[in-house]
C-alpha cells in the first residue's frame, strides 16, 4: 500500500507533484468479503485488517482469529488466492468453523477482494501521500464505509468475477425431489 499515483487535473503548464516522506515503509491489508449463501438479503459483509509491514503465516492466522469473532461463530467457506503466506494448512484443518477453497494460481480476476482493493486504490487512496500509516488507515476506512453503504457494490464485485453462490441443498432433500421441484 505505497502511494497510488493516478491521473489528475492541473492548470496547463503546472504538473502536479506528489510528495511523500516515506515515514512508514509499507502497509499491508488483509480483507474478506462475506456473502451469505442462504440469505442474500442479509447483505455482504466486509472484514479488513491493516498492519505495518507484510503478512506472514502467523499474521494471517491472527486475522483469521479476528474473522472468526467477526462472523460470530457462523460456518465460513474461505476462498483464498495463491499468496505464499496462505499455506497454514495445519491451523486451518483444526478449525471446525472454516472450510478453505483455493483459487487457481495467478487468477486475480476470480477474486472479488481484488476488485475491492482496486476500488479503494482508485478513489480514497489515489494520490494519497500520507505522512503516517494512520493517514492511510483513515482513508482506507473511509473507502470501506463507502463500500459498506452501497449494498450493491460488494455483490457487483462477486458478479464481475463470474462466480456465484449456491446455497447447499438441505440434507433431507433427495436428488429426485430437487429435479421435481425445478422441473
PDB file of C-alpha atoms in Angstrom:
ATOM      1  CA  UNK A   1       0.000   0.000   0.000  1.00  0.00           C
ATOM      2  CA  UNK A   2       2.545   2.525  -1.141  1.00  0.00           C
ATOM      3  CA  UNK A   3       1.113   5.733  -2.643  1.00  0.00           C
ATOM      4  CA  UNK A   4      -1.031   5.061  -5.715  1.00  0.00           C
ATOM      5  CA  UNK A   5      -0.241   7.593  -8.426  1.00  0.00           C
ATOM      6  CA  UNK A   6      -3.249   8.390 -10.605  1.00  0.00           C
ATOM      7  CA  UNK A   7      -4.006  10.915 -13.296  1.00  0.00           C
ATOM      8  CA  UNK A   8      -5.391  14.213 -12.091  1.00  0.00           C
ATOM      9  CA  UNK A   9      -6.182  17.699 -13.322  1.00  0.00           C
ATOM     10  CA  UNK A  10      -3.932  20.747 -13.013  1.00  0.00           C
ATOM     11  CA  UNK A  11      -3.657  24.136 -14.672  1.00  0.00           C
ATOM     12  CA  UNK A  12      -1.869  23.994 -18.025  1.00  0.00           C
ATOM     13  CA  UNK A  13       1.889  24.051 -17.546  1.00  0.00           C
ATOM     14  CA  UNK A  14       1.751  23.155 -13.835  1.00  0.00           C
ATOM     15  CA  UNK A  15       2.491  19.479 -13.408  1.00  0.00           C
ATOM     16  CA  UNK A  16       1.163  18.305 -10.043  1.00  0.00           C
ATOM     17  CA  UNK A  17       3.753  16.808  -7.692  1.00  0.00           C
ATOM     18  CA  UNK A  18       3.109  14.003  -5.270  1.00  0.00           C
ATOM     19  CA  UNK A  19       5.435  14.345  -2.304  1.00  0.00           C
ATOM     20  CA  UNK A  20       5.819  11.526   0.150  1.00  0.00           C
ATOM     21  CA  UNK A  21       8.186  11.492   3.115  1.00  0.00           C
ATOM     22  CA  UNK A  22       8.076   7.706   3.445  1.00  0.00           C
ATOM     23  CA  UNK A  23       7.916   7.846   7.252  1.00  0.00           C
ATOM     24  CA  UNK A  24       6.457   4.359   7.028  1.00  0.00           C
ATOM     25  CA  UNK A  25       7.926   1.716   4.801  1.00  0.00           C
ATOM     26  CA  UNK A  26       4.947  -0.405   3.867  1.00  0.00           C
ATOM     27  CA  UNK A  27       1.443  -1.221   4.956  1.00  0.00           C
ATOM     28  CA  UNK A  28      -0.417  -4.414   4.168  1.00  0.00           C
ATOM     29  CA  UNK A  29      -4.109  -5.107   4.288  1.00  0.00           C
ATOM     30  CA  UNK A  30      -5.989  -8.368   4.546  1.00  0.00           C
ATOM     31  CA  UNK A  31      -9.640  -8.373   3.700  1.00  0.00           C
ATOM     32  CA  UNK A  32     -12.597 -10.604   3.167  1.00  0.00           C
ATOM     33  CA  UNK A  33     -15.986 -10.172   1.591  1.00  0.00           C
ATOM     34  CA  UNK A  34     -18.619 -12.353   3.174  1.00  0.00           C
ATOM     35  CA  UNK A  35     -21.664 -13.411   1.203  1.00  0.00           C
ATOM     36  CA  UNK A  36     -24.449 -15.286   2.989  1.00  0.00           C
ATOM     37  CA  UNK A  37     -25.423 -18.170   0.714  1.00  0.00           C
ATOM     38  CA  UNK A  38     -28.826 -18.955   2.196  1.00  0.00           C
ATOM     39  CA  UNK A  39     -29.993 -15.377   2.756  1.00  0.00           C
ATOM     40  CA  UNK A  40     -28.626 -12.888   0.192  1.00  0.00           C
ATOM     41  CA  UNK A  41     -30.876 -10.189   1.700  1.00  0.00           C
ATOM     42  CA  UNK A  42     -28.534 -10.096   4.716  1.00  0.00           C
ATOM     43  CA  UNK A  43     -26.079  -8.264   2.506  1.00  0.00           C
ATOM     44  CA  UNK A  44     -22.392  -8.736   2.000  1.00  0.00           C
ATOM     45  CA  UNK A  45     -20.081  -8.223   4.970  1.00  0.00           C
ATOM     46  CA  UNK A  46     -16.674  -6.670   4.673  1.00  0.00           C
ATOM     47  CA  UNK A  47     -13.922  -7.531   7.151  1.00  0.00           C
ATOM     48  CA  UNK A  48     -10.459  -5.982   6.906  1.00  0.00           C
ATOM     49  CA  UNK A  49      -7.209  -5.737   8.833  1.00  0.00           C
ATOM     50  CA  UNK A  50      -4.431  -3.190   8.243  1.00  0.00           C
ATOM     51  CA  UNK A  51      -0.904  -3.518   9.601  1.00  0.00           C
ATOM     52  CA  UNK A  52       2.544  -2.060   9.055  1.00  0.00           C
ATOM     53  CA  UNK A  53       4.918  -4.355   7.181  1.00  0.00           C
ATOM     54  CA  UNK A  54       3.951  -7.571   5.445  1.00  0.00           C
ATOM     55  CA  UNK A  55       1.818 -10.537   6.405  1.00  0.00           C
ATOM     56  CA  UNK A  56       3.316 -13.895   7.193  1.00  0.00           C
ATOM     57  CA  UNK A  57       1.556 -17.093   8.248  1.00  0.00           C
ATOM     58  CA  UNK A  58       1.345 -16.039  11.913  1.00  0.00           C
ATOM     59  CA  UNK A  59      -0.092 -12.648  10.935  1.00  0.00           C
ATOM     60  CA  UNK A  60      -2.732 -14.246   8.734  1.00  0.00           C
ATOM     61  CA  UNK A  61      -3.711 -16.684  11.481  1.00  0.00           C
ATOM     62  CA  UNK A  62      -4.266 -13.644  13.713  1.00  0.00           C
ATOM     63  CA  UNK A  63      -6.515 -12.151  11.004  1.00  0.00           C
ATOM     64  CA  UNK A  64      -8.455 -15.418  10.740  1.00  0.00           C
ATOM     65  CA  UNK A  65      -8.960 -15.464  14.521  1.00  0.00           C
ATOM     66  CA  UNK A  66     -10.426 -11.953  14.261  1.00  0.00           C
ATOM     67  CA  UNK A  67     -12.559 -13.082  11.326  1.00  0.00           C
ATOM     68  CA  UNK A  68     -13.959 -15.902  13.472  1.00  0.00           C
ATOM     69  CA  UNK A  69     -15.107 -13.303  16.018  1.00  0.00           C
ATOM     70  CA  UNK A  70     -16.409 -11.016  13.251  1.00  0.00           C
ATOM     71  CA  UNK A  71     -18.596 -13.767  11.781  1.00  0.00           C
ATOM     72  CA  UNK A  72     -19.765 -14.760  15.302  1.00  0.00           C
ATOM     73  CA  UNK A  73     -19.347 -18.495  15.017  1.00  0.00           C
ATOM     74  CA  UNK A  74     -21.016 -18.881  11.624  1.00  0.00           C
ATOM     75  CA  UNK A  75     -19.527 -21.504   9.344  1.00  0.00           C
ATOM     76  CA  UNK A  76     -17.297 -19.835   6.766  1.00  0.00           C
ATOM     77  CA  UNK A  77     -16.060 -21.037   3.393  1.00  0.00           C
ATOM     78  CA  UNK A  78     -12.926 -19.047   2.718  1.00  0.00           C
ATOM     79  CA  UNK A  79     -11.813 -18.679  -0.893  1.00  0.00           C
ATOM     80  CA  UNK A  80      -8.117 -17.820  -0.857  1.00  0.00           C
ATOM     81  CA  UNK A  81      -5.771 -16.714  -3.561  1.00  0.00           C
ATOM     82  CA  UNK A  82      -2.320 -18.233  -4.003  1.00  0.00           C
ATOM     83  CA  UNK A  83      -0.333 -15.910  -1.716  1.00  0.00           C
ATOM     84  CA  UNK A  84       2.525 -17.903  -0.188  1.00  0.00           C
ATOM     85  CA  UNK A  85       1.576 -16.842   3.354  1.00  0.00           C
ATOM     86  CA  UNK A  86      -1.759 -18.642   2.848  1.00  0.00           C
ATOM     87  CA  UNK A  87      -0.229 -22.077   3.366  1.00  0.00           C
ATOM     88  CA  UNK A  88      -1.112 -22.668   7.033  1.00  0.00           C
ATOM     89  CA  UNK A  89      -2.894 -25.961   6.337  1.00  0.00           C
ATOM     90  CA  UNK A  90      -2.382 -27.452   9.807  1.00  0.00           C
ATOM     91  CA  UNK A  91      -4.033 -24.495  11.522  1.00  0.00           C
ATOM     92  CA  UNK A  92      -6.909 -24.344   9.017  1.00  0.00           C
ATOM     93  CA  UNK A  93      -7.546 -28.107   9.365  1.00  0.00           C
ATOM     94  CA  UNK A  94      -8.014 -27.664  13.125  1.00  0.00           C
ATOM     95  CA  UNK A  95     -10.820 -25.101  12.680  1.00  0.00           C
ATOM     96  CA  UNK A  96     -14.322 -26.593  12.568  1.00  0.00           C
ATOM     97  CA  UNK A  97     -15.903 -23.256  11.563  1.00  0.00           C
ATOM     98  CA  UNK A  98     -13.664 -22.786   8.495  1.00  0.00           C
ATOM     99  CA  UNK A  99     -13.566 -24.530   5.128  1.00  0.00           C
ATOM    100  CA  UNK A 100     -10.798 -23.494   2.750  1.00  0.00           C
ATOM    101  CA  UNK A 101     -11.119 -23.353  -1.031  1.00  0.00           C
ATOM    102  CA  UNK A 102      -8.247 -22.157  -3.184  1.00  0.00           C
ATOM    103  CA  UNK A 103      -8.431 -20.063  -6.296  1.00  0.00           C
ATOM    104  CA  UNK A 104      -6.239 -21.164  -9.202  1.00  0.00           C
ATOM    105  CA  UNK A 105      -2.764 -19.661  -9.229  1.00  0.00           C
ATOM    106  CA  UNK A 106      -2.486 -16.267 -10.946  1.00  0.00           C
ATOM    107  CA  UNK A 107      -6.248 -15.725 -11.208  1.00  0.00           C
ATOM    108  CA  UNK A 108      -6.941 -12.317  -9.639  1.00  0.00           C
ATOM    109  CA  UNK A 109      -9.914 -11.938 -11.991  1.00  0.00           C
ATOM    110  CA  UNK A 110     -11.687 -14.625  -9.917  1.00  0.00           C
ATOM    111  CA  UNK A 111     -11.103 -12.865  -6.593  1.00  0.00           C
ATOM    112  CA  UNK A 112     -13.787 -10.312  -5.588  1.00  0.00           C
ATOM    113  CA  UNK A 113     -11.412  -8.844  -2.979  1.00  0.00           C
ATOM    114  CA  UNK A 114      -9.060  -7.756  -5.791  1.00  0.00           C
ATOM    115  CA  UNK A 115     -11.915  -5.614  -7.120  1.00  0.00           C
ATOM    116  CA  UNK A 116     -12.378  -4.199  -3.626  1.00  0.00           C
ATOM    117  CA  UNK A 117      -8.692  -3.183  -3.496  1.00  0.00           C
ATOM    118  CA  UNK A 118      -8.963  -1.675  -6.956  1.00  0.00           C
ATOM    119  CA  UNK A 119     -11.947   0.410  -5.892  1.00  0.00           C
ATOM    120  CA  UNK A 120     -10.113   1.705  -2.810  1.00  0.00           C
ATOM    121  CA  UNK A 121      -6.924   2.471  -4.728  1.00  0.00           C
ATOM    122  CA  UNK A 122      -8.756   4.364  -7.463  1.00  0.00           C
ATOM    123  CA  UNK A 123     -10.724   6.548  -5.077  1.00  0.00           C
ATOM    124  CA  UNK A 124      -9.670   7.010  -1.459  1.00  0.00           C
ATOM    125  CA  UNK A 125      -6.001   6.051  -1.878  1.00  0.00           C
ATOM    126  CA  UNK A 126      -5.388   7.722  -5.254  1.00  0.00           C
ATOM    127  CA  UNK A 127      -2.549  10.244  -4.956  1.00  0.00           C
ATOM    128  CA  UNK A 128      -2.599   9.956  -1.169  1.00  0.00           C
ATOM    129  CA  UNK A 129       0.819  10.745   0.241  1.00  0.00           C
ATOM    130  CA  UNK A 130       0.150  10.409   3.942  1.00  0.00           C
ATOM    131  CA  UNK A 131       2.960  11.134   6.360  1.00  0.00           C
ATOM    132  CA  UNK A 132       1.892   8.395   8.731  1.00  0.00           C
ATOM    133  CA  UNK A 133       0.291   4.998   8.479  1.00  0.00           C
ATOM    134  CA  UNK A 134      -2.721   6.467  10.306  1.00  0.00           C
ATOM    135  CA  UNK A 135      -3.379   8.712   7.260  1.00  0.00           C
ATOM    136  CA  UNK A 136      -3.586   5.660   5.025  1.00  0.00           C
ATOM    137  CA  UNK A 137      -5.692   3.787   7.590  1.00  0.00           C
ATOM    138  CA  UNK A 138      -8.158   6.698   7.813  1.00  0.00           C
ATOM    139  CA  UNK A 139      -8.517   6.952   4.025  1.00  0.00           C
ATOM    140  CA  UNK A 140      -8.926   3.193   3.777  1.00  0.00           C
ATOM    141  CA  UNK A 141     -11.594   3.211   6.460  1.00  0.00           C
ATOM    142  CA  UNK A 142     -13.482   5.920   4.554  1.00  0.00           C
ATOM    143  CA  UNK A 143     -13.400   3.688   1.476  1.00  0.00           C
ATOM    144  CA  UNK A 144     -14.606   0.698   3.479  1.00  0.00           C
ATOM    145  CA  UNK A 145     -17.535   2.800   4.744  1.00  0.00           C
ATOM    146  CA  UNK A 146     -18.306   3.919   1.173  1.00  0.00           C
ATOM    147  CA  UNK A 147     -18.404   0.311   0.010  1.00  0.00           C
ATOM    148  CA  UNK A 148     -20.445  -0.853   3.012  1.00  0.00           C
ATOM    149  CA  UNK A 149     -23.028   1.914   2.494  1.00  0.00           C
ATOM    150  CA  UNK A 150     -23.703   0.757  -1.072  1.00  0.00           C
ATOM    151  CA  UNK A 151     -25.333  -2.675  -0.709  1.00  0.00           C
ATOM    152  CA  UNK A 152     -24.933  -3.465  -4.430  1.00  0.00           C
ATOM    153  CA  UNK A 153     -21.195  -2.757  -4.643  1.00  0.00           C
ATOM    154  CA  UNK A 154     -19.849  -5.835  -2.787  1.00  0.00           C
ATOM    155  CA  UNK A 155     -22.271  -8.023  -4.783  1.00  0.00           C
ATOM    156  CA  UNK A 156     -21.065  -6.411  -8.009  1.00  0.00           C
ATOM    157  CA  UNK A 157     -17.508  -7.440  -7.108  1.00  0.00           C
ATOM    158  CA  UNK A 158     -18.693 -11.046  -6.910  1.00  0.00           C
ATOM    159  CA  UNK A 159     -20.802 -10.790 -10.085  1.00  0.00           C
ATOM    160  CA  UNK A 160     -17.848  -9.340 -12.027  1.00  0.00           C
ATOM    161  CA  UNK A 161     -15.763 -12.438 -11.256  1.00  0.00           C
ATOM    162  CA  UNK A 162     -18.398 -14.703 -12.805  1.00  0.00           C
ATOM    163  CA  UNK A 163     -18.552 -16.729  -9.587  1.00  0.00           C
ATOM    164  CA  UNK A 164     -21.886 -17.432  -7.920  1.00  0.00           C
ATOM    165  CA  UNK A 165     -23.033 -18.520  -4.506  1.00  0.00           C
ATOM    166  CA  UNK A 166     -25.294 -21.554  -4.406  1.00  0.00           C
ATOM    167  CA  UNK A 167     -26.855 -22.458  -1.083  1.00  0.00           C
ATOM    168  CA  UNK A 168     -26.405 -26.094  -0.133  1.00  0.00           C
ATOM    169  CA  UNK A 169     -29.409 -28.395  -0.513  1.00  0.00           C
ATOM    170  CA  UNK A 170     -30.979 -29.415   2.784  1.00  0.00           C
ATOM    171  CA  UNK A 171     -29.646 -32.838   3.798  1.00  0.00           C
ATOM    172  CA  UNK A 172     -33.149 -34.354   3.976  1.00  0.00           C
ATOM    173  CA  UNK A 173     -33.977 -33.405   0.357  1.00  0.00           C
ATOM    174  CA  UNK A 174     -33.407 -36.220  -2.128  1.00  0.00           C
ATOM    175  CA  UNK A 175     -31.965 -35.560  -5.575  1.00  0.00           C
ATOM    176  CA  UNK A 176     -35.196 -36.632  -7.337  1.00  0.00           C
ATOM    177  CA  UNK A 177     -37.128 -34.117  -5.222  1.00  0.00           C
ATOM    178  CA  UNK A 178     -34.795 -31.339  -6.374  1.00  0.00           C
ATOM    179  CA  UNK A 179     -35.364 -32.272 -10.017  1.00  0.00           C
ATOM    180  CA  UNK A 180     -39.123 -32.452  -9.430  1.00  0.00           C
ATOM    181  CA  UNK A 181     -39.142 -29.026  -7.765  1.00  0.00           C
ATOM    182  CA  UNK A 182     -37.088 -27.494 -10.554  1.00  0.00           C
ATOM    183  CA  UNK A 183     -38.922 -29.272 -13.396  1.00  0.00           C
TER     184      UNK A 183
END
